[in-house]
């Protein structure tokens, strides 16, 4: 083990590693959702949405904890600026890539963007009492739930976190409320770091979680392209059944104007007919022709009259 690794607090690396593994699990589920292997919207609703929020909160909490651990007793500006520069470059790279891959949901302020800005703001709290920092953290979490402004809707302002209608993004982690977990981590670090430092000798060797934790940025940048590529590769060998995604989308759209019983019957009818006429695949891929549009209208009218 290197001398640098020996000086690290293994519990923090392990906590970061656990958050990374949880994030990979969530992103794999998101990929399965994106390519149609699971129910449409599974990764962004219900328990999975809560899971995603818990993961983001844990990352920011650990980032705040680590800021005090690295800078609290003596500000090391050179190391801080080096880490900040890496975060900024990685954030810009993610934004640029998303601009080309998902132009309708550009990542203009994701979790790395948040950690970069929160780290700068965190410097202002290094000499603030822990309890005051905790109070500010709670206020930051609560504020955007009560105060929102239409004027903050554009991307260049939506990152603040009080936009009434923020632009769509595949990873939207605005400063408010998410600086709250960061500041909470910084405050808890002030209160517990002395005790935790005494625990650093417990694990003599490195395990997979501490390894991931020590190389968190590399893990973060590489895991999703790898997982996305694997799931995409699976679609070429074993394409997903589009039926569940169609039924979910059809019923959600239908129930805006009709009752659930009618929609269940209507969607089942259209699904069966689309399969019989070979139109389900082109419809789900948005590859229908003008001739297909005529057939789709006929199918809709036929199933509506049943």
PDB file of C-alpha atoms in Angstrom:
ATOM      1  CA  UNK A   1       0.000   0.000   0.000  1.00  0.00           C
ATOM      2  CA  UNK A   2       1.308   3.453  -0.892  1.00  0.00           C
ATOM      3  CA  UNK A   3       2.110   6.014   1.799  1.00  0.00           C
ATOM      4  CA  UNK A   4      -0.701   8.211   0.477  1.00  0.00           C
ATOM      5  CA  UNK A   5      -3.204   5.368   0.798  1.00  0.00           C
ATOM      6  CA  UNK A   6      -2.087   4.738   4.371  1.00  0.00           C
ATOM      7  CA  UNK A   7      -2.893   8.342   5.289  1.00  0.00           C
ATOM      8  CA  UNK A   8      -6.436   8.077   3.900  1.00  0.00           C
ATOM      9  CA  UNK A   9      -9.426   7.399   6.113  1.00  0.00           C
ATOM     10  CA  UNK A  10     -10.716   4.057   4.885  1.00  0.00           C
ATOM     11  CA  UNK A  11     -14.254   4.604   6.200  1.00  0.00           C
ATOM     12  CA  UNK A  12     -14.675   7.639   3.917  1.00  0.00           C
ATOM     13  CA  UNK A  13     -13.331   5.779   0.885  1.00  0.00           C
ATOM     14  CA  UNK A  14     -15.632   2.847   1.676  1.00  0.00           C
ATOM     15  CA  UNK A  15     -18.661   5.160   2.040  1.00  0.00           C
ATOM     16  CA  UNK A  16     -17.832   6.754  -1.301  1.00  0.00           C
ATOM     17  CA  UNK A  17     -17.389   3.285  -2.824  1.00  0.00           C
ATOM     18  CA  UNK A  18     -20.812   2.165  -1.565  1.00  0.00           C
ATOM     19  CA  UNK A  19     -22.389   5.267  -3.109  1.00  0.00           C
ATOM     20  CA  UNK A  20     -20.634   4.529  -6.413  1.00  0.00           C
ATOM     21  CA  UNK A  21     -21.872   0.942  -6.510  1.00  0.00           C
ATOM     22  CA  UNK A  22     -25.405   2.119  -5.691  1.00  0.00           C
ATOM     23  CA  UNK A  23     -25.145   4.686  -8.484  1.00  0.00           C
ATOM     24  CA  UNK A  24     -24.043   2.000 -10.944  1.00  0.00           C
ATOM     25  CA  UNK A  25     -27.044  -0.140  -9.951  1.00  0.00           C
ATOM     26  CA  UNK A  26     -29.374   2.796 -10.530  1.00  0.00           C
ATOM     27  CA  UNK A  27     -27.819   3.734 -13.877  1.00  0.00           C
ATOM     28  CA  UNK A  28     -28.025   0.124 -15.047  1.00  0.00           C
ATOM     29  CA  UNK A  29     -31.753   0.198 -14.230  1.00  0.00           C
ATOM     30  CA  UNK A  30     -32.033   3.515 -16.096  1.00  0.00           C
ATOM     31  CA  UNK A  31     -30.355   1.931 -19.125  1.00  0.00           C
ATOM     32  CA  UNK A  32     -32.739  -1.039 -19.020  1.00  0.00           C
ATOM     33  CA  UNK A  33     -35.627   1.452 -18.866  1.00  0.00           C
ATOM     34  CA  UNK A  34     -34.203   3.539 -21.727  1.00  0.00           C
ATOM     35  CA  UNK A  35     -33.891   0.527 -24.045  1.00  0.00           C
ATOM     36  CA  UNK A  36     -37.265  -0.962 -23.085  1.00  0.00           C
ATOM     37  CA  UNK A  37     -36.242  -4.005 -21.042  1.00  0.00           C
ATOM     38  CA  UNK A  38     -38.327  -2.902 -18.042  1.00  0.00           C
ATOM     39  CA  UNK A  39     -41.537  -0.957 -17.538  1.00  0.00           C
ATOM     40  CA  UNK A  40     -41.313   2.522 -19.030  1.00  0.00           C
ATOM     41  CA  UNK A  41     -40.542   5.141 -16.377  1.00  0.00           C
ATOM     42  CA  UNK A  42     -39.430   2.573 -13.793  1.00  0.00           C
ATOM     43  CA  UNK A  43     -36.100   4.310 -13.098  1.00  0.00           C
ATOM     44  CA  UNK A  44     -37.617   7.765 -12.657  1.00  0.00           C
ATOM     45  CA  UNK A  45     -40.664   7.049 -10.495  1.00  0.00           C
ATOM     46  CA  UNK A  46     -41.521   5.514  -7.144  1.00  0.00           C
ATOM     47  CA  UNK A  47     -38.856   3.774  -5.108  1.00  0.00           C
ATOM     48  CA  UNK A  48     -36.204   4.084  -7.811  1.00  0.00           C
ATOM     49  CA  UNK A  49     -36.608   7.882  -7.862  1.00  0.00           C
ATOM     50  CA  UNK A  50     -36.158   7.936  -4.077  1.00  0.00           C
ATOM     51  CA  UNK A  51     -33.115   5.680  -4.460  1.00  0.00           C
ATOM     52  CA  UNK A  52     -31.599   8.138  -6.968  1.00  0.00           C
ATOM     53  CA  UNK A  53     -32.112  11.050  -4.562  1.00  0.00           C
ATOM     54  CA  UNK A  54     -30.518   9.132  -1.703  1.00  0.00           C
ATOM     55  CA  UNK A  55     -27.489   8.346  -3.869  1.00  0.00           C
ATOM     56  CA  UNK A  56     -27.065  11.999  -4.903  1.00  0.00           C
ATOM     57  CA  UNK A  57     -27.436  13.118  -1.298  1.00  0.00           C
ATOM     58  CA  UNK A  58     -24.847  10.612  -0.095  1.00  0.00           C
ATOM     59  CA  UNK A  59     -22.306  11.761  -2.702  1.00  0.00           C
ATOM     60  CA  UNK A  60     -22.726  15.391  -1.726  1.00  0.00           C
ATOM     61  CA  UNK A  61     -22.599  14.577   1.987  1.00  0.00           C
ATOM     62  CA  UNK A  62     -19.307  12.703   1.538  1.00  0.00           C
ATOM     63  CA  UNK A  63     -17.956  15.537  -0.645  1.00  0.00           C
ATOM     64  CA  UNK A  64     -18.713  18.055   2.107  1.00  0.00           C
ATOM     65  CA  UNK A  65     -17.217  15.762   4.739  1.00  0.00           C
ATOM     66  CA  UNK A  66     -14.079  15.398   2.626  1.00  0.00           C
ATOM     67  CA  UNK A  67     -13.717  19.162   2.150  1.00  0.00           C
ATOM     68  CA  UNK A  68     -13.318  19.730   5.885  1.00  0.00           C
ATOM     69  CA  UNK A  69     -11.113  16.636   6.137  1.00  0.00           C
ATOM     70  CA  UNK A  70      -8.775  18.072   3.481  1.00  0.00           C
ATOM     71  CA  UNK A  71      -8.972  21.810   4.184  1.00  0.00           C
ATOM     72  CA  UNK A  72     -10.453  22.379   7.629  1.00  0.00           C
ATOM     73  CA  UNK A  73      -7.414  22.735   9.835  1.00  0.00           C
ATOM     74  CA  UNK A  74      -5.246  24.450   7.207  1.00  0.00           C
ATOM     75  CA  UNK A  75      -6.389  25.716   3.820  1.00  0.00           C
ATOM     76  CA  UNK A  76      -4.330  23.990   1.118  1.00  0.00           C
ATOM     77  CA  UNK A  77      -5.190  26.191  -1.838  1.00  0.00           C
ATOM     78  CA  UNK A  78      -2.973  24.397  -4.366  1.00  0.00           C
ATOM     79  CA  UNK A  79      -4.581  20.995  -3.759  1.00  0.00           C
ATOM     80  CA  UNK A  80      -8.047  22.579  -3.634  1.00  0.00           C
ATOM     81  CA  UNK A  81      -7.587  24.336  -6.987  1.00  0.00           C
ATOM     82  CA  UNK A  82      -6.203  21.160  -8.565  1.00  0.00           C
ATOM     83  CA  UNK A  83      -9.228  19.142  -7.431  1.00  0.00           C
ATOM     84  CA  UNK A  84     -11.592  21.943  -8.478  1.00  0.00           C
ATOM     85  CA  UNK A  85      -9.997  22.148 -11.915  1.00  0.00           C
ATOM     86  CA  UNK A  86     -10.472  18.417 -12.452  1.00  0.00           C
ATOM     87  CA  UNK A  87     -14.133  18.681 -11.398  1.00  0.00           C
ATOM     88  CA  UNK A  88     -14.756  21.632 -13.723  1.00  0.00           C
ATOM     89  CA  UNK A  89     -13.144  19.888 -16.717  1.00  0.00           C
ATOM     90  CA  UNK A  90     -15.075  16.675 -16.032  1.00  0.00           C
ATOM     91  CA  UNK A  91     -18.325  18.659 -15.702  1.00  0.00           C
ATOM     92  CA  UNK A  92     -17.721  20.449 -18.999  1.00  0.00           C
ATOM     93  CA  UNK A  93     -16.946  17.146 -20.709  1.00  0.00           C
ATOM     94  CA  UNK A  94     -20.224  15.656 -19.475  1.00  0.00           C
ATOM     95  CA  UNK A  95     -22.174  18.694 -20.687  1.00  0.00           C
ATOM     96  CA  UNK A  96     -20.536  18.599 -24.130  1.00  0.00           C
ATOM     97  CA  UNK A  97     -21.101  14.860 -24.572  1.00  0.00           C
ATOM     98  CA  UNK A  98     -24.740  15.133 -23.477  1.00  0.00           C
ATOM     99  CA  UNK A  99     -25.244  18.027 -25.903  1.00  0.00           C
ATOM    100  CA  UNK A 100     -24.576  15.620 -28.770  1.00  0.00           C
ATOM    101  CA  UNK A 101     -26.024  12.390 -27.347  1.00  0.00           C
ATOM    102  CA  UNK A 102     -29.212  13.717 -25.676  1.00  0.00           C
ATOM    103  CA  UNK A 103     -29.823  17.237 -27.062  1.00  0.00           C
ATOM    104  CA  UNK A 104     -33.355  17.294 -25.602  1.00  0.00           C
ATOM    105  CA  UNK A 105     -32.058  16.619 -22.070  1.00  0.00           C
ATOM    106  CA  UNK A 106     -28.613  18.250 -21.882  1.00  0.00           C
ATOM    107  CA  UNK A 107     -26.812  17.809 -18.552  1.00  0.00           C
ATOM    108  CA  UNK A 108     -26.227  21.489 -17.824  1.00  0.00           C
ATOM    109  CA  UNK A 109     -25.908  21.130 -14.034  1.00  0.00           C
ATOM    110  CA  UNK A 110     -25.415  17.578 -12.825  1.00  0.00           C
ATOM    111  CA  UNK A 111     -23.862  16.232  -9.666  1.00  0.00           C
ATOM    112  CA  UNK A 112     -20.262  17.047 -10.634  1.00  0.00           C
ATOM    113  CA  UNK A 113     -21.249  20.613 -11.474  1.00  0.00           C
ATOM    114  CA  UNK A 114     -22.919  20.844  -8.087  1.00  0.00           C
ATOM    115  CA  UNK A 115     -19.919  19.473  -6.192  1.00  0.00           C
ATOM    116  CA  UNK A 116     -17.638  21.974  -7.954  1.00  0.00           C
ATOM    117  CA  UNK A 117     -19.779  25.003  -7.054  1.00  0.00           C
ATOM    118  CA  UNK A 118     -20.588  23.677  -3.563  1.00  0.00           C
ATOM    119  CA  UNK A 119     -16.864  23.221  -2.900  1.00  0.00           C
ATOM    120  CA  UNK A 120     -16.235  26.918  -3.602  1.00  0.00           C
ATOM    121  CA  UNK A 121     -19.131  27.954  -1.371  1.00  0.00           C
ATOM    122  CA  UNK A 122     -17.969  25.442   1.231  1.00  0.00           C
ATOM    123  CA  UNK A 123     -14.751  27.413   1.731  1.00  0.00           C
ATOM    124  CA  UNK A 124     -16.872  30.200   3.210  1.00  0.00           C
ATOM    125  CA  UNK A 125     -18.115  27.792   5.894  1.00  0.00           C
ATOM    126  CA  UNK A 126     -14.765  26.397   7.010  1.00  0.00           C
ATOM    127  CA  UNK A 127     -14.662  28.804   9.960  1.00  0.00           C
ATOM    128  CA  UNK A 128     -18.403  28.841  10.603  1.00  0.00           C
ATOM    129  CA  UNK A 129     -19.566  26.854  13.676  1.00  0.00           C
ATOM    130  CA  UNK A 130     -20.866  23.375  12.864  1.00  0.00           C
ATOM    131  CA  UNK A 131     -24.356  23.983  14.242  1.00  0.00           C
ATOM    132  CA  UNK A 132     -24.736  27.176  12.203  1.00  0.00           C
ATOM    133  CA  UNK A 133     -23.621  25.286   9.090  1.00  0.00           C
ATOM    134  CA  UNK A 134     -26.205  22.583   9.834  1.00  0.00           C
ATOM    135  CA  UNK A 135     -28.913  25.227  10.165  1.00  0.00           C
ATOM    136  CA  UNK A 136     -27.947  26.704   6.775  1.00  0.00           C
ATOM    137  CA  UNK A 137     -27.979  23.187   5.289  1.00  0.00           C
ATOM    138  CA  UNK A 138     -31.540  22.622   6.500  1.00  0.00           C
ATOM    139  CA  UNK A 139     -32.623  26.023   5.165  1.00  0.00           C
ATOM    140  CA  UNK A 140     -31.045  25.212   1.774  1.00  0.00           C
ATOM    141  CA  UNK A 141     -33.011  21.967   1.563  1.00  0.00           C
ATOM    142  CA  UNK A 142     -36.303  23.623   2.494  1.00  0.00           C
ATOM    143  CA  UNK A 143     -36.076  26.899   0.534  1.00  0.00           C
ATOM    144  CA  UNK A 144     -36.763  25.689  -3.055  1.00  0.00           C
ATOM    145  CA  UNK A 145     -39.868  23.826  -1.859  1.00  0.00           C
ATOM    146  CA  UNK A 146     -41.447  27.156  -0.940  1.00  0.00           C
ATOM    147  CA  UNK A 147     -39.823  29.724  -3.260  1.00  0.00           C
ATOM    148  CA  UNK A 148     -39.758  29.416  -7.066  1.00  0.00           C
ATOM    149  CA  UNK A 149     -39.503  32.014  -9.827  1.00  0.00           C
ATOM    150  CA  UNK A 150     -40.353  31.838 -13.550  1.00  0.00           C
ATOM    151  CA  UNK A 151     -37.498  34.249 -14.251  1.00  0.00           C
ATOM    152  CA  UNK A 152     -35.022  31.550 -13.176  1.00  0.00           C
ATOM    153  CA  UNK A 153     -36.269  29.023 -15.786  1.00  0.00           C
ATOM    154  CA  UNK A 154     -33.476  29.489 -18.419  1.00  0.00           C
ATOM    155  CA  UNK A 155     -30.595  27.006 -18.207  1.00  0.00           C
ATOM    156  CA  UNK A 156     -28.090  29.700 -17.261  1.00  0.00           C
ATOM    157  CA  UNK A 157     -30.168  30.427 -14.119  1.00  0.00           C
ATOM    158  CA  UNK A 158     -31.991  27.135 -13.480  1.00  0.00           C
ATOM    159  CA  UNK A 159     -28.849  25.714 -11.833  1.00  0.00           C
ATOM    160  CA  UNK A 160     -29.616  27.876  -8.779  1.00  0.00           C
ATOM    161  CA  UNK A 161     -32.531  25.566  -7.979  1.00  0.00           C
ATOM    162  CA  UNK A 162     -35.529  27.867  -7.617  1.00  0.00           C
ATOM    163  CA  UNK A 163     -36.729  27.741 -11.239  1.00  0.00           C
ATOM    164  CA  UNK A 164     -40.469  27.220 -11.622  1.00  0.00           C
ATOM    165  CA  UNK A 165     -40.030  25.159 -14.811  1.00  0.00           C
ATOM    166  CA  UNK A 166     -36.386  24.073 -15.221  1.00  0.00           C
ATOM    167  CA  UNK A 167     -35.333  22.704 -18.635  1.00  0.00           C
ATOM    168  CA  UNK A 168     -35.290  18.933 -18.963  1.00  0.00           C
ATOM    169  CA  UNK A 169     -32.002  17.208 -18.123  1.00  0.00           C
ATOM    170  CA  UNK A 170     -30.795  13.652 -17.661  1.00  0.00           C
ATOM    171  CA  UNK A 171     -28.933  14.686 -14.504  1.00  0.00           C
ATOM    172  CA  UNK A 172     -30.339  17.794 -12.839  1.00  0.00           C
ATOM    173  CA  UNK A 173     -28.796  18.454  -9.402  1.00  0.00           C
ATOM    174  CA  UNK A 174     -29.291  22.203  -8.792  1.00  0.00           C
ATOM    175  CA  UNK A 175     -27.441  24.103  -6.101  1.00  0.00           C
ATOM    176  CA  UNK A 176     -30.631  24.340  -4.031  1.00  0.00           C
ATOM    177  CA  UNK A 177     -31.599  22.088  -2.340  1.00  0.00           C
ATOM    178  CA  UNK A 178     -28.553  19.901  -3.022  1.00  0.00           C
ATOM    179  CA  UNK A 179     -25.962  22.077  -1.354  1.00  0.00           C
ATOM    180  CA  UNK A 180     -27.806  21.107   1.824  1.00  0.00           C
ATOM    181  CA  UNK A 181     -26.316  17.579   2.054  1.00  0.00           C
ATOM    182  CA  UNK A 182     -22.901  19.021   1.170  1.00  0.00           C
ATOM    183  CA  UNK A 183     -22.995  21.539   4.014  1.00  0.00           C
ATOM    184  CA  UNK A 184     -24.406  18.903   6.355  1.00  0.00           C
ATOM    185  CA  UNK A 185     -21.440  16.679   5.534  1.00  0.00           C
ATOM    186  CA  UNK A 186     -19.054  19.550   6.217  1.00  0.00           C
ATOM    187  CA  UNK A 187     -20.706  20.236   9.579  1.00  0.00           C
ATOM    188  CA  UNK A 188     -20.730  16.578  10.631  1.00  0.00           C
ATOM    189  CA  UNK A 189     -17.078  16.354   9.604  1.00  0.00           C
ATOM    190  CA  UNK A 190     -16.232  19.157  12.029  1.00  0.00           C
ATOM    191  CA  UNK A 191     -17.978  17.262  14.822  1.00  0.00           C
ATOM    192  CA  UNK A 192     -16.693  13.754  14.124  1.00  0.00           C
ATOM    193  CA  UNK A 193     -13.434  13.915  12.164  1.00  0.00           C
ATOM    194  CA  UNK A 194     -11.203  13.635  15.235  1.00  0.00           C
ATOM    195  CA  UNK A 195     -12.888  10.394  16.270  1.00  0.00           C
ATOM    196  CA  UNK A 196     -12.903   9.035  12.722  1.00  0.00           C
ATOM    197  CA  UNK A 197      -9.192   9.669  12.195  1.00  0.00           C
ATOM    198  CA  UNK A 198      -8.486   7.316  15.066  1.00  0.00           C
ATOM    199  CA  UNK A 199     -10.277   4.542  13.160  1.00  0.00           C
ATOM    200  CA  UNK A 200      -8.088   4.742  10.053  1.00  0.00           C
ATOM    201  CA  UNK A 201      -5.811   1.910  11.194  1.00  0.00           C
ATOM    202  CA  UNK A 202      -8.648  -0.666  11.367  1.00  0.00           C
ATOM    203  CA  UNK A 203      -8.433  -2.049   7.791  1.00  0.00           C
ATOM    204  CA  UNK A 204      -4.809  -2.927   6.966  1.00  0.00           C
ATOM    205  CA  UNK A 205      -5.532  -3.675   3.339  1.00  0.00           C
ATOM    206  CA  UNK A 206      -7.678  -2.215   0.609  1.00  0.00           C
ATOM    207  CA  UNK A 207     -10.956  -3.787  -0.476  1.00  0.00           C
ATOM    208  CA  UNK A 208     -13.003  -3.207  -3.597  1.00  0.00           C
ATOM    209  CA  UNK A 209     -15.110  -0.459  -1.992  1.00  0.00           C
ATOM    210  CA  UNK A 210     -12.138   1.563  -0.770  1.00  0.00           C
ATOM    211  CA  UNK A 211     -10.485   1.099  -4.179  1.00  0.00           C
ATOM    212  CA  UNK A 212     -13.560   2.506  -5.933  1.00  0.00           C
ATOM    213  CA  UNK A 213     -13.709   5.301  -3.360  1.00  0.00           C
ATOM    214  CA  UNK A 214     -10.099   6.309  -4.012  1.00  0.00           C
ATOM    215  CA  UNK A 215     -10.755   6.455  -7.758  1.00  0.00           C
ATOM    216  CA  UNK A 216     -14.287   7.843  -7.610  1.00  0.00           C
ATOM    217  CA  UNK A 217     -14.026  10.308 -10.511  1.00  0.00           C
ATOM    218  CA  UNK A 218     -12.668   7.673 -12.901  1.00  0.00           C
ATOM    219  CA  UNK A 219     -15.430   5.287 -11.818  1.00  0.00           C
ATOM    220  CA  UNK A 220     -18.058   8.009 -12.264  1.00  0.00           C
ATOM    221  CA  UNK A 221     -16.916   8.954 -15.762  1.00  0.00           C
ATOM    222  CA  UNK A 222     -16.498   5.402 -17.072  1.00  0.00           C
ATOM    223  CA  UNK A 223     -19.235   3.280 -15.516  1.00  0.00           C
ATOM    224  CA  UNK A 224     -22.227   4.678 -17.420  1.00  0.00           C
ATOM    225  CA  UNK A 225     -20.676   4.528 -20.931  1.00  0.00           C
ATOM    226  CA  UNK A 226     -19.698   0.916 -20.177  1.00  0.00           C
ATOM    227  CA  UNK A 227     -23.132  -0.058 -18.831  1.00  0.00           C
ATOM    228  CA  UNK A 228     -24.946   1.816 -21.602  1.00  0.00           C
ATOM    229  CA  UNK A 229     -22.796   0.070 -24.212  1.00  0.00           C
ATOM    230  CA  UNK A 230     -23.461  -3.348 -22.678  1.00  0.00           C
ATOM    231  CA  UNK A 231     -27.220  -2.863 -22.677  1.00  0.00           C
ATOM    232  CA  UNK A 232     -27.127  -1.464 -26.210  1.00  0.00           C
ATOM    233  CA  UNK A 233     -25.120  -4.521 -27.266  1.00  0.00           C
ATOM    234  CA  UNK A 234     -27.784  -6.735 -25.721  1.00  0.00           C
ATOM    235  CA  UNK A 235     -30.441  -5.069 -27.893  1.00  0.00           C
ATOM    236  CA  UNK A 236     -28.573  -6.247 -30.985  1.00  0.00           C
ATOM    237  CA  UNK A 237     -28.570  -9.857 -29.793  1.00  0.00           C
ATOM    238  CA  UNK A 238     -31.808 -10.064 -27.818  1.00  0.00           C
ATOM    239  CA  UNK A 239     -34.063  -7.072 -28.586  1.00  0.00           C
ATOM    240  CA  UNK A 240     -36.505  -6.147 -25.798  1.00  0.00           C
ATOM    241  CA  UNK A 241     -40.221  -6.805 -26.150  1.00  0.00           C
ATOM    242  CA  UNK A 242     -41.791  -3.377 -26.823  1.00  0.00           C
ATOM    243  CA  UNK A 243     -45.241  -4.494 -25.609  1.00  0.00           C
ATOM    244  CA  UNK A 244     -44.891  -3.405 -21.936  1.00  0.00           C
ATOM    245  CA  UNK A 245     -43.542   0.007 -22.941  1.00  0.00           C
ATOM    246  CA  UNK A 246     -46.365   0.459 -25.456  1.00  0.00           C
ATOM    247  CA  UNK A 247     -49.072  -0.531 -22.971  1.00  0.00           C
ATOM    248  CA  UNK A 248     -47.658   1.771 -20.302  1.00  0.00           C
ATOM    249  CA  UNK A 249     -47.458   4.727 -22.690  1.00  0.00           C
ATOM    250  CA  UNK A 250     -50.841   4.014 -24.282  1.00  0.00           C
ATOM    251  CA  UNK A 251     -52.701   3.730 -20.980  1.00  0.00           C
ATOM    252  CA  UNK A 252     -51.065   6.823 -19.497  1.00  0.00           C
ATOM    253  CA  UNK A 253     -52.055   8.847 -22.576  1.00  0.00           C
ATOM    254  CA  UNK A 254     -55.553   7.356 -22.807  1.00  0.00           C
ATOM    255  CA  UNK A 255     -56.430   7.861 -19.135  1.00  0.00           C
ATOM    256  CA  UNK A 256     -56.018  11.616 -19.493  1.00  0.00           C
ATOM    257  CA  UNK A 257     -59.403  11.694 -21.243  1.00  0.00           C
ATOM    258  CA  UNK A 258     -61.070   8.277 -20.664  1.00  0.00           C
ATOM    259  CA  UNK A 259     -61.702   5.859 -17.812  1.00  0.00           C
ATOM    260  CA  UNK A 260     -59.246   3.099 -16.890  1.00  0.00           C
ATOM    261  CA  UNK A 261     -61.489   0.200 -17.975  1.00  0.00           C
ATOM    262  CA  UNK A 262     -61.929   1.584 -21.499  1.00  0.00           C
ATOM    263  CA  UNK A 263     -58.226   2.368 -21.778  1.00  0.00           C
ATOM    264  CA  UNK A 264     -57.196  -1.144 -20.735  1.00  0.00           C
ATOM    265  CA  UNK A 265     -59.448  -2.638 -23.426  1.00  0.00           C
ATOM    266  CA  UNK A 266     -58.446  -0.093 -26.070  1.00  0.00           C
ATOM    267  CA  UNK A 267     -54.710  -0.467 -25.496  1.00  0.00           C
ATOM    268  CA  UNK A 268     -54.866  -4.278 -25.471  1.00  0.00           C
ATOM    269  CA  UNK A 269     -56.818  -4.191 -28.752  1.00  0.00           C
ATOM    270  CA  UNK A 270     -54.414  -1.808 -30.478  1.00  0.00           C
ATOM    271  CA  UNK A 271     -51.402  -3.754 -29.211  1.00  0.00           C
ATOM    272  CA  UNK A 272     -52.664  -7.039 -30.649  1.00  0.00           C
ATOM    273  CA  UNK A 273     -53.555  -5.441 -33.979  1.00  0.00           C
ATOM    274  CA  UNK A 274     -50.253  -3.574 -34.240  1.00  0.00           C
ATOM    275  CA  UNK A 275     -48.408  -6.864 -33.688  1.00  0.00           C
ATOM    276  CA  UNK A 276     -50.522  -8.648 -36.295  1.00  0.00           C
ATOM    277  CA  UNK A 277     -49.831  -5.957 -38.890  1.00  0.00           C
ATOM    278  CA  UNK A 278     -46.129  -5.584 -38.060  1.00  0.00           C
ATOM    279  CA  UNK A 279     -46.465  -1.956 -36.992  1.00  0.00           C
ATOM    280  CA  UNK A 280     -45.526  -2.140 -33.317  1.00  0.00           C
ATOM    281  CA  UNK A 281     -41.763  -1.998 -33.885  1.00  0.00           C
ATOM    282  CA  UNK A 282     -41.814   0.945 -36.340  1.00  0.00           C
ATOM    283  CA  UNK A 283     -44.255   2.841 -34.085  1.00  0.00           C
ATOM    284  CA  UNK A 284     -42.078   2.458 -30.977  1.00  0.00           C
ATOM    285  CA  UNK A 285     -38.988   3.503 -32.962  1.00  0.00           C
ATOM    286  CA  UNK A 286     -40.807   6.512 -34.494  1.00  0.00           C
ATOM    287  CA  UNK A 287     -40.162   5.095 -37.954  1.00  0.00           C
ATOM    288  CA  UNK A 288     -43.711   4.974 -39.344  1.00  0.00           C
ATOM    289  CA  UNK A 289     -44.450   6.125 -42.896  1.00  0.00           C
ATOM    290  CA  UNK A 290     -47.429   8.084 -44.252  1.00  0.00           C
ATOM    291  CA  UNK A 291     -49.002   4.792 -45.276  1.00  0.00           C
ATOM    292  CA  UNK A 292     -48.479   3.469 -41.746  1.00  0.00           C
ATOM    293  CA  UNK A 293     -50.186   6.586 -40.365  1.00  0.00           C
ATOM    294  CA  UNK A 294     -53.337   5.706 -42.294  1.00  0.00           C
ATOM    295  CA  UNK A 295     -53.236   2.182 -40.862  1.00  0.00           C
ATOM    296  CA  UNK A 296     -52.679   3.531 -37.337  1.00  0.00           C
ATOM    297  CA  UNK A 297     -55.750   5.766 -37.674  1.00  0.00           C
ATOM    298  CA  UNK A 298     -57.827   2.795 -38.843  1.00  0.00           C
ATOM    299  CA  UNK A 299     -56.621   0.652 -35.924  1.00  0.00           C
ATOM    300  CA  UNK A 300     -57.409   3.429 -33.438  1.00  0.00           C
ATOM    301  CA  UNK A 301     -60.945   3.853 -34.765  1.00  0.00           C
ATOM    302  CA  UNK A 302     -61.569   0.093 -34.842  1.00  0.00           C
ATOM    303  CA  UNK A 303     -60.439  -0.425 -31.241  1.00  0.00           C
ATOM    304  CA  UNK A 304     -62.302   2.685 -30.004  1.00  0.00           C
ATOM    305  CA  UNK A 305     -65.608   1.313 -31.284  1.00  0.00           C
ATOM    306  CA  UNK A 306     -65.349  -2.011 -29.445  1.00  0.00           C
TER     307      UNK A 306
END
